[in-house]
């Protein structure tokens, strides 16, 4: 069995929280910081979710690498199916994509908020967009238990030095 990208991320965030996950504009963001921000997004998605049995679809539209990672991992933590959206789409194109793919959630960065709000008015069945400027605050969330649970529930193995994924058979 292969581990998902979320399983690998949880491993690194749990066992190497102070390691750099991503560099943005010369600033280092650790796995712990990235996990905390992603869990804040997951909590916001959870507030909007009405069904706990189905995996809702969550679209992510972002022009920024860090915000994209925060939104994508947040959607995965919320147990959503991820839809990656090109931020260069027009409002009608985005609305059509969201409707055709039955997206229930839309997470965006501040630069794509106007696009997301306009598309949300045109799309069917979409909840209000979640803007990362409000969802991904710098508040530290206790995520160790969730990350360990996610990692321990998998059946794969990781190479701690390289982060490679192996099949456990």
Coordinates of N, CA, C and O in Angstrom, one line a residue:
X1 N 0.8 -1.2 0.0 CA 0.0 0.0 0.0 C 0.9 1.2 0.0 O 1.9 1.3 0.7
X2 N 0.5 2.2 -0.8 CA 1.3 3.4 -0.9 C 0.7 4.5 0.0 O -0.5 4.5 0.3
X3 N 1.6 5.3 0.5 CA 1.1 6.4 1.4 C 0.7 7.6 0.5 O 1.3 7.9 -0.5
X4 N -0.3 8.3 1.0 CA -0.7 9.5 0.2 C 0.2 10.7 0.5 O 1.0 10.6 1.5
X5 N 0.1 11.7 -0.3 CA 0.9 12.9 0.0 C 0.6 13.5 1.4 O 1.5 13.9 2.1
X6 N -0.6 13.3 1.9 CA -0.9 13.8 3.2 C -0.3 12.9 4.3 O 0.2 13.4 5.3
X7 N -0.2 11.6 4.1 CA 0.5 10.7 5.0 C 2.0 11.1 5.1 O 2.5 11.2 6.2
X8 N 2.6 11.4 4.0 CA 4.0 11.8 4.0 C 4.2 13.1 4.7 O 5.1 13.3 5.6
X9 N 3.3 14.1 4.4 CA 3.4 15.4 5.1 C 3.2 15.2 6.6 O 3.9 15.9 7.4
X10 N 2.2 14.4 7.0 CA 2.0 14.2 8.4 C 3.2 13.6 9.1 O 3.6 14.0 10.2
X11 N 3.9 12.7 8.4 CA 5.1 12.1 9.0 C 6.1 13.2 9.2 O 6.7 13.3 10.3
X12 N 6.4 14.0 8.2 CA 7.4 15.1 8.4 C 7.0 16.1 9.4 O 7.8 16.6 10.2
X13 N 5.7 16.5 9.5 CA 5.3 17.5 10.4 C 5.3 16.9 11.8 O 5.5 17.7 12.8
X14 N 5.1 15.6 12.0 CA 5.1 15.0 13.3 C 6.5 14.8 13.8 O 6.9 15.2 15.0
X15 N 7.4 14.3 13.0 CA 8.7 13.9 13.5 C 9.8 14.9 13.2 O 10.8 14.8 13.8
X16 N 9.5 15.8 12.3 CA 10.5 16.9 12.0 C 9.8 18.2 11.9 O 9.9 18.9 10.9
X17 N 9.1 18.6 13.0 CA 8.3 19.9 12.9 C 9.1 21.1 12.6 O 8.6 22.1 12.1
X18 N 10.4 21.2 13.0 CA 11.2 22.4 12.8 C 11.9 22.4 11.5 O 12.6 23.5 11.2
X19 N 11.9 21.4 10.7 CA 12.5 21.4 9.4 C 11.7 22.3 8.4 O 10.5 22.5 8.5
X20 N 12.5 22.9 7.5 CA 11.8 23.8 6.5 C 11.0 23.0 5.5 O 11.5 22.1 4.9
X21 N 9.8 23.3 5.4 CA 8.9 22.7 4.4 C 8.9 23.4 3.1 O 8.9 22.8 2.1
X22 N 9.0 24.7 3.2 CA 8.9 25.5 2.0 C 9.6 26.9 2.2 O 9.5 27.4 3.3
X23 N 10.3 27.4 1.2 CA 10.9 28.7 1.3 C 10.1 29.7 0.4 O 9.8 29.3 -0.8
X24 N 9.6 30.8 1.0 CA 8.9 31.7 0.2 C 9.5 33.1 0.4 O 9.5 33.6 1.5
X25 N 9.9 33.7 -0.7 CA 10.4 35.1 -0.7 C 11.5 35.2 0.4 O 11.6 36.2 1.1
X26 N 12.4 34.2 0.5 CA 13.5 34.2 1.4 C 13.1 33.8 2.8 O 14.0 33.7 3.7
X27 N 11.9 33.6 3.1 CA 11.5 33.2 4.5 C 11.2 31.7 4.5 O 10.8 31.1 3.5
X28 N 11.6 31.1 5.6 CA 11.4 29.7 5.8 C 10.1 29.4 6.5 O 9.8 30.0 7.6
X29 N 9.3 28.4 6.1 CA 8.1 28.0 6.7 C 8.3 26.5 7.1 O 8.6 25.7 6.3
X30 N 8.2 26.2 8.4 CA 8.5 24.9 8.9 C 7.3 24.0 8.7 O 6.2 24.5 8.4
X31 N 7.5 22.7 8.8 CA 6.4 21.7 8.7 C 5.3 22.0 9.7 O 4.1 21.9 9.5
X32 N 5.7 22.4 11.0 CA 4.8 22.7 12.0 C 3.9 23.9 11.7 O 2.7 23.9 11.9
X33 N 4.5 24.9 11.2 CA 3.8 26.1 10.8 C 2.8 25.8 9.6 O 1.7 26.3 9.7
X34 N 3.3 25.1 8.6 CA 2.4 24.7 7.5 C 1.3 23.9 8.0 O 0.1 24.1 7.6
X35 N 1.5 22.9 8.8 CA 0.5 22.0 9.4 C -0.6 22.8 10.2 O -1.8 22.6 10.0
X36 N -0.1 23.8 11.0 CA -1.0 24.6 11.8 C -1.9 25.4 10.9 O -3.2 25.5 11.1
X37 N -1.4 26.0 9.8 CA -2.2 26.8 8.9 C -3.2 25.9 8.1 O -4.3 26.3 7.9
X38 N -2.7 24.8 7.7 CA -3.6 23.8 7.0 C -4.7 23.3 7.8 O -5.9 23.2 7.4
X39 N -4.4 23.1 9.1 CA -5.5 22.6 10.0 C -6.5 23.7 10.3 O -7.7 23.4 10.5
X40 N -6.1 25.0 10.3 CA -7.0 26.1 10.4 C -8.0 26.1 9.2 O -9.2 26.3 9.4
X41 N -7.4 25.9 8.0 CA -8.3 25.8 6.8 C -9.2 24.6 6.9 O -10.4 24.7 6.6
X42 N -8.7 23.5 7.4 CA -9.6 22.3 7.5 C -10.7 22.5 8.5 O -11.9 22.1 8.3
X43 N -10.4 23.3 9.5 CA -11.5 23.6 10.5 C -12.6 24.5 9.9 O -13.8 24.3 10.1
X44 N -12.1 25.4 9.1 CA -13.1 26.3 8.4 C -14.0 25.5 7.4 O -15.2 25.7 7.3
X45 N -13.3 24.6 6.7 CA -14.1 23.7 5.8 C -15.1 22.8 6.6 O -16.2 22.7 6.2
X46 N -14.6 22.3 7.7 CA -15.5 21.5 8.5 C -16.7 22.3 9.0 O -17.8 21.7 9.2
X47 N -16.5 23.6 9.3 CA -17.7 24.4 9.7 C -18.7 24.5 8.6 O -19.9 24.7 8.9
X48 N -18.3 24.4 7.4 CA -19.2 24.5 6.3 C -19.8 23.2 5.8 O -20.8 23.1 5.1
X49 N -19.2 22.1 6.3 CA -19.7 20.8 5.8 C -20.9 20.3 6.5 O -20.9 20.3 7.8
X50 N -21.9 19.9 5.8 CA -23.1 19.4 6.4 C -23.2 17.9 6.4 O -23.8 17.3 7.3
X51 N -22.5 17.2 5.5 CA -22.5 15.7 5.5 C -21.2 15.2 5.9 O -20.1 15.6 5.4
X52 N -21.2 14.3 6.9 CA -20.0 13.7 7.4 C -19.7 12.4 6.7 O -18.7 11.8 7.0
X53 N -20.6 11.9 5.9 CA -20.4 10.6 5.3 C -19.8 10.7 3.9 O -19.0 9.9 3.5
X54 N -20.1 11.7 3.1 CA -19.5 11.9 1.8 C -18.2 12.7 1.8 O -18.1 13.5 2.7
X55 N -17.4 12.4 0.9 CA -16.1 13.2 0.7 C -16.5 14.4 -0.2 O -16.5 14.3 -1.4
X56 N -16.7 15.6 0.4 CA -17.0 16.7 -0.5 C -15.8 17.1 -1.3 O -14.7 16.8 -1.0
X57 N -16.1 17.8 -2.4 CA -15.0 18.3 -3.3 C -14.7 19.7 -2.9 O -15.6 20.5 -2.7
X58 N -13.4 20.0 -2.8 CA -13.0 21.3 -2.5 C -12.0 21.8 -3.5 O -11.0 21.2 -3.9
X59 N -12.3 23.0 -4.1 CA -11.5 23.6 -5.1 C -10.5 24.6 -4.4 O -10.9 25.2 -3.5
X60 N -9.3 24.6 -5.0 CA -8.3 25.5 -4.5 C -7.8 26.4 -5.6 O -7.4 25.9 -6.7
X61 N -7.9 27.7 -5.4 CA -7.4 28.6 -6.4 C -6.5 29.6 -5.8 O -6.8 30.3 -4.8
X62 N -5.2 29.6 -6.2 CA -4.2 30.4 -5.6 C -3.1 30.8 -6.6 O -2.7 29.9 -7.4
X63 N -2.6 32.0 -6.5 CA -1.5 32.4 -7.3 C -0.2 32.2 -6.5 O 0.9 32.5 -7.1
X64 N -0.2 31.9 -5.2 CA 1.0 31.9 -4.4 C 1.3 30.5 -3.9 O 0.4 29.7 -3.5
X65 N 2.5 30.1 -4.0 CA 3.0 28.7 -3.6 C 2.6 28.3 -2.2 O 2.0 27.3 -2.0
X66 N 2.9 29.2 -1.2 CA 2.6 28.9 0.2 C 1.1 28.7 0.4 O 0.6 27.8 1.0
X67 N 0.3 29.7 -0.1 CA -1.1 29.6 0.0 C -1.7 28.4 -0.6 O -2.7 27.8 -0.1
X68 N -1.2 28.0 -1.8 CA -1.7 26.8 -2.4 C -1.4 25.6 -1.5 O -2.3 24.8 -1.4
X69 N -0.2 25.5 -1.0 CA 0.1 24.3 -0.1 C -0.8 24.3 1.1 O -1.3 23.3 1.5
X70 N -1.0 25.5 1.7 CA -1.9 25.6 2.9 C -3.3 25.1 2.6 O -3.9 24.3 3.3
X71 N -3.8 25.6 1.4 CA -5.2 25.3 1.0 C -5.3 23.8 0.7 O -6.3 23.1 1.0
X72 N -4.4 23.3 -0.1 CA -4.4 21.9 -0.5 C -4.3 21.0 0.6 O -5.1 20.0 0.8
X73 N -3.4 21.2 1.5 CA -3.3 20.3 2.7 C -4.5 20.5 3.6 O -5.0 19.5 4.2
X74 N -5.0 21.7 3.7 CA -6.2 21.9 4.5 C -7.4 21.1 4.0 O -8.2 20.5 4.7
X75 N -7.6 21.1 2.7 CA -8.7 20.3 2.0 C -8.5 18.9 2.3 O -9.4 18.1 2.6
X76 N -7.2 18.4 2.2 CA -7.0 17.0 2.5 C -7.2 16.6 3.9 O -7.8 15.6 4.3
X77 N -6.8 17.5 4.9 CA -7.1 17.3 6.3 C -8.6 17.2 6.5 O -9.0 16.5 7.4
X78 N -9.3 18.0 5.8 CA -10.8 18.0 6.0 C -11.5 16.8 5.2 O -12.7 16.7 5.2
X79 N -10.6 15.9 4.7 CA -11.1 14.7 4.0 C -11.9 15.0 2.7 O -12.9 14.4 2.4
X80 N -11.5 16.1 2.1 CA -12.1 16.5 0.8 C -11.4 15.9 -0.4 O -10.2 15.8 -0.3
X81 N -12.1 15.7 -1.5 CA -11.4 15.5 -2.7 C -11.0 16.8 -3.3 O -11.7 17.8 -3.2
X82 N -9.7 16.9 -3.8 CA -9.1 18.2 -4.1 C -9.3 18.4 -5.6 O -9.1 17.6 -6.4
X83 N -9.7 19.7 -5.9 CA -9.8 20.1 -7.3 C -8.9 21.3 -7.4 O -9.0 22.4 -6.7
X84 N -7.8 21.2 -8.2 CA -6.9 22.3 -8.4 C -7.3 23.2 -9.5 O -7.6 22.6 -10.6
X85 N -7.5 24.5 -9.3 CA -8.1 25.4 -10.3 C -7.0 26.4 -10.8 O -6.2 26.9 -10.0
X86 N -7.0 26.6 -12.1 CA -6.2 27.6 -12.7 C -6.7 29.0 -12.3 O -7.8 29.3 -12.7
X87 N -5.9 29.8 -11.6 CA -6.4 31.1 -11.2 C -6.6 32.1 -12.4 O -7.0 33.2 -12.2
X88 N -6.2 31.7 -13.6 CA -6.4 32.6 -14.8 C -7.7 32.4 -15.4 O -8.0 33.0 -16.4
X89 N -8.6 31.5 -14.9 CA -9.9 31.3 -15.5 C -10.8 32.6 -15.2 O -10.5 33.3 -14.2
X90 N -11.8 32.8 -16.0 CA -12.7 33.9 -15.8 C -13.7 33.4 -14.8 O -13.9 32.2 -14.5
X91 N -14.5 34.3 -14.2 CA -15.6 34.0 -13.3 C -16.5 32.9 -13.9 O -16.8 31.9 -13.2
X92 N -17.1 33.1 -15.1 CA -18.0 32.1 -15.6 C -17.3 30.8 -15.9 O -17.9 29.7 -15.6
X93 N -16.1 30.8 -16.3 CA -15.4 29.5 -16.5 C -15.2 28.8 -15.2 O -15.4 27.6 -15.1
X94 N -14.8 29.5 -14.1 CA -14.6 28.9 -12.8 C -15.9 28.4 -12.3 O -16.0 27.3 -11.7
X95 N -17.0 29.2 -12.4 CA -18.3 28.8 -11.9 C -18.7 27.5 -12.6 O -19.2 26.6 -12.0
X96 N -18.5 27.4 -13.9 CA -18.9 26.2 -14.7 C -18.1 25.0 -14.2 O -18.6 23.9 -14.0
X97 N -16.8 25.2 -14.0 CA -15.9 24.1 -13.5 C -16.4 23.6 -12.1 O -16.4 22.4 -11.9
X98 N -16.7 24.6 -11.3 CA -17.1 24.2 -9.9 C -18.4 23.5 -9.9 O -18.6 22.5 -9.2
X99 N -19.4 23.9 -10.7 CA -20.7 23.3 -10.8 C -20.6 21.9 -11.4 O -21.1 20.9 -10.9
X100 N -19.8 21.8 -12.6 CA -19.7 20.5 -13.2 C -19.0 19.4 -12.4 O -19.3 18.3 -12.5
X101 N -18.1 19.9 -11.5 CA -17.4 19.0 -10.6 C -18.0 18.8 -9.2 O -17.4 18.2 -8.4
X102 N -19.2 19.4 -9.1 CA -19.9 19.4 -7.8 C -19.1 19.8 -6.6 O -19.1 19.2 -5.6
X103 N -18.3 20.9 -6.8 CA -17.5 21.4 -5.7 C -18.4 22.0 -4.6 O -19.4 22.7 -5.0
X104 N -18.1 21.7 -3.4 CA -18.9 22.3 -2.3 C -18.2 23.4 -1.6 O -18.7 24.2 -0.9
X105 N -16.8 23.4 -1.7 CA -16.0 24.3 -1.0 C -15.0 25.0 -2.0 O -14.6 24.3 -2.9
X106 N -14.6 26.2 -1.7 CA -13.6 26.9 -2.5 C -12.7 27.6 -1.6 O -13.2 28.5 -0.8
X107 N -11.4 27.3 -1.6 CA -10.5 28.0 -0.8 C -9.6 28.8 -1.7 O -9.1 28.3 -2.8
X108 N -9.3 30.1 -1.4 CA -8.5 30.9 -2.3 C -7.6 31.8 -1.5 O -7.8 32.0 -0.3
X109 N -6.6 32.3 -2.1 CA -5.7 33.3 -1.5 C -6.3 34.7 -1.7 O -7.3 34.9 -2.4
X110 N -5.8 35.7 -1.1 CA -6.3 37.1 -1.2 C -6.3 37.6 -2.6 O -7.3 38.3 -3.0
X111 N -5.3 37.2 -3.4 CA -5.3 37.7 -4.8 C -6.4 37.1 -5.7 O -6.7 37.7 -6.7
X112 N -7.0 36.0 -5.3 CA -8.0 35.3 -6.1 C -9.4 35.5 -5.4 O -10.4 34.9 -5.9
X113 N -9.5 36.3 -4.3 CA -10.8 36.4 -3.6 C -11.9 37.0 -4.5 O -13.0 36.4 -4.5
X114 N -11.6 38.0 -5.2 CA -12.7 38.6 -6.1 C -13.2 37.6 -7.1 O -14.4 37.5 -7.3
X115 N -12.2 36.9 -7.7 CA -12.6 35.8 -8.7 C -13.4 34.8 -8.0 O -14.5 34.4 -8.6
X116 N -13.0 34.3 -6.9 CA -13.8 33.3 -6.1 C -15.2 33.8 -5.8 O -16.2 33.0 -5.9
X117 N -15.3 35.0 -5.3 CA -16.6 35.5 -4.9 C -17.5 35.6 -6.1 O -18.7 35.3 -6.0
X118 N -17.0 36.1 -7.2 CA -17.8 36.2 -8.4 C -18.3 34.9 -8.9 O -19.4 34.7 -9.3
X119 N -17.4 33.9 -8.9 CA -17.7 32.6 -9.4 C -18.7 31.9 -8.5 O -19.6 31.2 -8.9
X120 N -18.6 32.1 -7.2 CA -19.5 31.5 -6.2 C -20.9 32.0 -6.4 O -21.8 31.2 -6.2
X121 N -21.1 33.2 -6.9 CA -22.4 33.7 -7.1 C -23.1 33.0 -8.3 O -24.3 32.8 -8.4
X122 N -22.2 32.5 -9.3 CA -22.7 31.9 -10.5 C -22.8 30.4 -10.4 O -23.5 29.7 -11.1
X123 N -22.0 29.8 -9.5 CA -21.9 28.3 -9.3 C -23.1 27.8 -8.5 O -23.8 28.5 -7.8
X124 N -23.4 26.5 -8.8 CA -24.5 25.9 -8.1 C -24.0 25.0 -6.9 O -23.1 24.2 -7.2
X125 N -24.6 25.1 -5.7 CA -24.2 24.3 -4.6 C -23.0 24.6 -3.9 O -22.5 23.8 -3.0
X126 N -22.3 25.7 -4.2 CA -21.1 26.1 -3.6 C -21.3 26.9 -2.4 O -22.1 27.8 -2.4
X127 N -20.6 26.6 -1.3 CA -20.6 27.4 -0.1 C -19.8 28.7 -0.3 O -19.0 28.7 -1.2
X128 N -19.9 29.7 0.6 CA -19.1 30.9 0.4 C -17.6 30.6 0.4 O -17.1 29.7 1.1
X129 N -16.8 31.3 -0.4 CA -15.4 31.0 -0.5 C -14.7 31.2 0.9 O -15.1 32.1 1.6
X130 N -13.7 30.5 1.1 CA -12.8 30.6 2.3 C -11.6 31.3 1.9 O -10.8 30.8 1.1
X131 N -11.4 32.5 2.4 CA -10.2 33.3 2.1 C -9.1 32.9 3.0 O -9.3 32.9 4.3
X132 N -7.9 32.6 2.5 CA -6.8 32.2 3.4 C -6.3 33.3 4.3 O -5.8 33.0 5.4
X133 N -6.6 34.6 4.0 CA -6.2 35.6 4.9 C -6.9 35.5 6.3 O -6.4 35.9 7.3
X134 N -8.1 34.9 6.3 CA -8.8 34.8 7.5 C -8.7 33.3 8.0 O -8.8 33.1 9.2
X135 N -8.6 32.3 7.2 CA -8.7 30.9 7.6 C -7.3 30.5 8.1 O -7.2 29.7 9.0
X136 N -6.2 30.9 7.5 CA -4.9 30.4 7.9 C -4.2 31.4 8.7 O -3.2 32.0 8.4
X137 N -4.7 31.7 9.9 CA -4.1 32.6 10.8 C -2.8 32.0 11.4 O -2.5 30.8 11.2
X138 N -2.1 32.8 12.1 CA -0.8 32.3 12.6 C -1.0 31.6 14.0 O -0.1 31.3 14.6
X139 N -2.3 31.5 14.4 CA -2.5 30.8 15.7 C -2.0 29.3 15.6 O -2.3 28.6 14.6
X140 N -1.3 29.0 16.6 CA -0.7 27.6 16.6 C -1.8 26.6 17.1 O -2.5 26.9 18.1
X141 N -2.0 25.6 16.3 CA -3.0 24.6 16.7 C -2.3 23.4 17.1 O -1.3 23.0 16.5
X142 N -2.8 22.7 18.2 CA -2.2 21.5 18.6 C -2.5 20.4 17.6 O -3.7 20.0 17.5
X143 N -1.6 20.0 16.8 CA -1.8 19.1 15.7 C -1.1 17.7 15.9 O -1.3 16.8 15.1
X144 N -0.3 17.6 16.9 CA 0.5 16.4 17.1 C -0.4 15.1 17.1 O -0.1 14.2 16.4
X145 N -1.5 15.2 17.9 CA -2.3 14.0 18.0 C -2.9 13.6 16.6 O -2.9 12.4 16.2
X146 N -3.4 14.6 15.9 CA -4.0 14.3 14.6 C -3.0 13.8 13.6 O -3.2 12.8 12.9
X147 N -1.8 14.4 13.6 CA -0.8 13.9 12.7 C -0.3 12.5 13.0 O -0.2 11.7 12.2
X148 N -0.2 12.2 14.3 CA 0.2 10.8 14.7 C -0.9 9.8 14.4 O -0.6 8.7 13.9
X149 N -2.1 10.2 14.6 CA -3.2 9.3 14.2 C -3.2 9.0 12.8 O -3.4 7.9 12.3
X150 N -3.1 10.1 12.0 CA -3.1 9.9 10.5 C -1.9 9.0 10.1 O -2.1 8.1 9.3
X151 N -0.8 9.2 10.6 CA 0.4 8.5 10.2 C 0.3 7.0 10.7 O 0.5 6.1 9.9
X152 N -0.2 6.8 11.9 CA -0.3 5.5 12.5 C -1.4 4.7 11.8 O -1.4 3.4 11.9
X153 N -2.4 5.3 11.2 CA -3.5 4.6 10.6 C -3.1 4.1 9.2 O -3.8 3.3 8.6
X154 N -1.9 4.5 8.7 CA -1.5 4.0 7.4 C -0.7 2.7 7.6 O -0.3 2.4 8.7
X155 N -0.4 2.0 6.5 CA 0.3 0.8 6.5 C 1.6 0.8 5.8 O 2.2 -0.2 5.6
X156 N 2.0 2.0 5.4 CA 3.3 2.1 4.6 C 4.4 2.4 5.5 O 4.3 2.5 6.8
X157 N 5.6 2.6 5.0 CA 6.8 3.0 5.7 C 7.4 4.1 5.0 O 7.3 4.3 3.8
X158 N 8.1 4.9 5.8 CA 8.8 6.0 5.3 C 10.3 5.9 5.6 O 10.7 5.4 6.6
X159 N 11.1 6.4 4.7 CA 12.6 6.5 4.9 C 12.7 7.9 5.6 O 12.5 8.9 4.9
X160 N 13.1 8.0 6.8 CA 13.2 9.2 7.6 C 14.2 10.2 7.0 O 14.0 11.4 7.0
X161 N 15.2 9.8 6.4 CA 16.2 10.7 5.9 C 15.8 11.3 4.6 O 16.0 12.5 4.4
X162 N 15.1 10.6 3.7 CA 14.8 11.1 2.4 C 13.3 11.4 2.2 O 12.9 12.0 1.2
X163 N 12.5 10.9 3.1 CA 11.0 11.1 2.9 C 10.5 10.3 1.7 O 9.5 10.6 1.2
X164 N 11.1 9.2 1.4 CA 10.6 8.4 0.3 C 9.5 7.4 0.7 O 9.4 7.0 1.8
X165 N 8.6 7.1 -0.2 CA 7.4 6.3 0.1 C 7.7 4.9 -0.4 O 8.1 4.7 -1.6
X166 N 7.5 3.9 0.4 CA 7.7 2.5 0.0 C 6.4 1.8 0.2 O 5.6 2.1 1.1
X167 N 6.2 0.7 -0.5 CA 5.0 -0.1 -0.3 C 5.3 -1.1 0.8 O 6.4 -1.7 0.9
X168 N 4.3 -1.3 1.6 CA 4.5 -2.3 2.7 C 4.0 -3.7 2.3 O 3.9 -4.6 3.1
X169 N 3.5 -3.8 1.1 CA 3.0 -5.1 0.7 C 1.6 -5.2 0.9 O 0.7 -5.6 1.2

